[in-house]
Amino acid sequence: MKKLIALALLLSVAAFAGDKKDQQKMDMSHPGHAMISVPTVQCDNCVKTITAAVKKVDGVESIKIDLDKKVAHVNFDPKKVKLVAIEKAIAASGYDANNVKRNKKAHDALPQCCRSK
Ligand SMILES: [Cu+2]
């Protein structure tokens, strides 16, 4: 019987800990996550250019670009910024982002190696 009570106690503590964890998650700034296709990214320099541009957007929390898959993983606060604003920031830096076409002037100003062939 004692064992049973101890087990029940343990279970309720575990459940409580789980609740607390969920709450902590929800107390974060409700980050959204987006995978943005960046088909014209080619090298580390492209990654740097796009990363810098996206980090300047208010509401963006983090960005990680997968160079092999040509996808940008962006965490952002959907209350502060919409996905299209992030796509536009990438386009303004000279790269296509999902359906948003790159700014030609910005693209033409990129280093030779980073321009689309
Ligand atoms: Cu490049």
JSON list of N, CA and C and ligand atoms in Angstrom, two decimals, residues 40-47 49 95 110-111 113-115, ligand 1:
[
{"chain": "A", "resi": 40, "resn": "THR", "atom": "N", "xyz": [18.17, 30.18, -55.07]},
{"chain": "A", "resi": 40, "resn": "THR", "atom": "CA", "xyz": [19.35, 30.75, -55.71]},
{"chain": "A", "resi": 40, "resn": "THR", "atom": "C", "xyz": [20.53, 30.91, -54.75]},
{"chain": "A", "resi": 41, "resn": "VAL", "atom": "N", "xyz": [20.41, 30.40, -53.53]},
{"chain": "A", "resi": 41, "resn": "VAL", "atom": "CA", "xyz": [21.54, 30.44, -52.60]},
{"chain": "A", "resi": 41, "resn": "VAL", "atom": "C", "xyz": [22.60, 29.45, -53.07]},
{"chain": "A", "resi": 42, "resn": "GLN", "atom": "N", "xyz": [23.89, 29.89, -53.06]},
{"chain": "A", "resi": 42, "resn": "GLN", "atom": "CA", "xyz": [24.92, 29.04, -53.64]},
{"chain": "A", "resi": 42, "resn": "GLN", "atom": "C", "xyz": [26.11, 28.75, -52.73]},
{"chain": "A", "resi": 43, "resn": "CYS", "atom": "N", "xyz": [26.43, 29.70, -51.85]},
{"chain": "A", "resi": 43, "resn": "CYS", "atom": "CA", "xyz": [27.65, 29.51, -51.07]},
{"chain": "A", "resi": 43, "resn": "CYS", "atom": "C", "xyz": [27.52, 30.14, -49.69]},
{"chain": "A", "resi": 44, "resn": "ASP", "atom": "N", "xyz": [28.57, 30.04, -48.90]},
{"chain": "A", "resi": 44, "resn": "ASP", "atom": "CA", "xyz": [28.54, 30.60, -47.55]},
{"chain": "A", "resi": 44, "resn": "ASP", "atom": "C", "xyz": [28.32, 32.10, -47.55]},
{"chain": "A", "resi": 45, "resn": "ASN", "atom": "N", "xyz": [28.81, 32.75, -48.59]},
{"chain": "A", "resi": 45, "resn": "ASN", "atom": "CA", "xyz": [28.64, 34.19, -48.66]},
{"chain": "A", "resi": 45, "resn": "ASN", "atom": "C", "xyz": [27.17, 34.57, -48.88]},
{"chain": "A", "resi": 46, "resn": "CYS", "atom": "N", "xyz": [26.49, 33.77, -49.72]},
{"chain": "A", "resi": 46, "resn": "CYS", "atom": "CA", "xyz": [25.05, 33.97, -49.90]},
{"chain": "A", "resi": 46, "resn": "CYS", "atom": "C", "xyz": [24.33, 33.80, -48.57]},
{"chain": "A", "resi": 47, "resn": "VAL", "atom": "N", "xyz": [24.73, 32.77, -47.83]},
{"chain": "A", "resi": 47, "resn": "VAL", "atom": "CA", "xyz": [24.12, 32.49, -46.53]},
{"chain": "A", "resi": 47, "resn": "VAL", "atom": "C", "xyz": [24.30, 33.69, -45.60]},
{"chain": "A", "resi": 49, "resn": "THR", "atom": "N", "xyz": [24.81, 36.84, -46.45]},
{"chain": "A", "resi": 49, "resn": "THR", "atom": "CA", "xyz": [24.03, 37.98, -46.94]},
{"chain": "A", "resi": 49, "resn": "THR", "atom": "C", "xyz": [22.57, 37.86, -46.52]},
{"chain": "A", "resi": 95, "resn": "TYR", "atom": "N", "xyz": [17.91, 37.71, -53.42]},
{"chain": "A", "resi": 95, "resn": "TYR", "atom": "CA", "xyz": [17.63, 36.28, -53.59]},
{"chain": "A", "resi": 95, "resn": "TYR", "atom": "C", "xyz": [16.14, 36.00, -53.66]},
{"chain": "A", "resi": 110, "resn": "LEU", "atom": "N", "xyz": [25.59, 41.78, -56.06]},
{"chain": "A", "resi": 110, "resn": "LEU", "atom": "CA", "xyz": [26.23, 40.70, -55.29]},
{"chain": "A", "resi": 110, "resn": "LEU", "atom": "C", "xyz": [27.59, 40.36, -55.90]},
{"chain": "A", "resi": 111, "resn": "PRO", "atom": "N", "xyz": [28.48, 39.77, -55.11]},
{"chain": "A", "resi": 111, "resn": "PRO", "atom": "CA", "xyz": [29.74, 39.30, -55.69]},
{"chain": "A", "resi": 111, "resn": "PRO", "atom": "C", "xyz": [29.46, 38.34, -56.86]},
{"chain": "A", "resi": 113, "resn": "CYS", "atom": "N", "xyz": [30.42, 35.52, -57.76]},
{"chain": "A", "resi": 113, "resn": "CYS", "atom": "CA", "xyz": [30.20, 34.10, -57.45]},
{"chain": "A", "resi": 113, "resn": "CYS", "atom": "C", "xyz": [28.79, 33.83, -56.90]},
{"chain": "A", "resi": 114, "resn": "CYS", "atom": "N", "xyz": [28.15, 34.87, -56.39]},
{"chain": "A", "resi": 114, "resn": "CYS", "atom": "CA", "xyz": [26.85, 34.68, -55.77]},
{"chain": "A", "resi": 114, "resn": "CYS", "atom": "C", "xyz": [25.69, 34.98, -56.71]},
{"chain": "A", "resi": 115, "resn": "ARG", "atom": "N", "xyz": [26.02, 35.52, -57.89]},
{"chain": "A", "resi": 115, "resn": "ARG", "atom": "CA", "xyz": [24.94, 35.83, -58.83]},
{"chain": "A", "resi": 115, "resn": "ARG", "atom": "C", "xyz": [24.46, 34.54, -59.52]},
{"chain": "B", "resi": 1, "resn": "CU", "atom": "CU", "xyz": [27.26, 33.12, -52.74]}
]
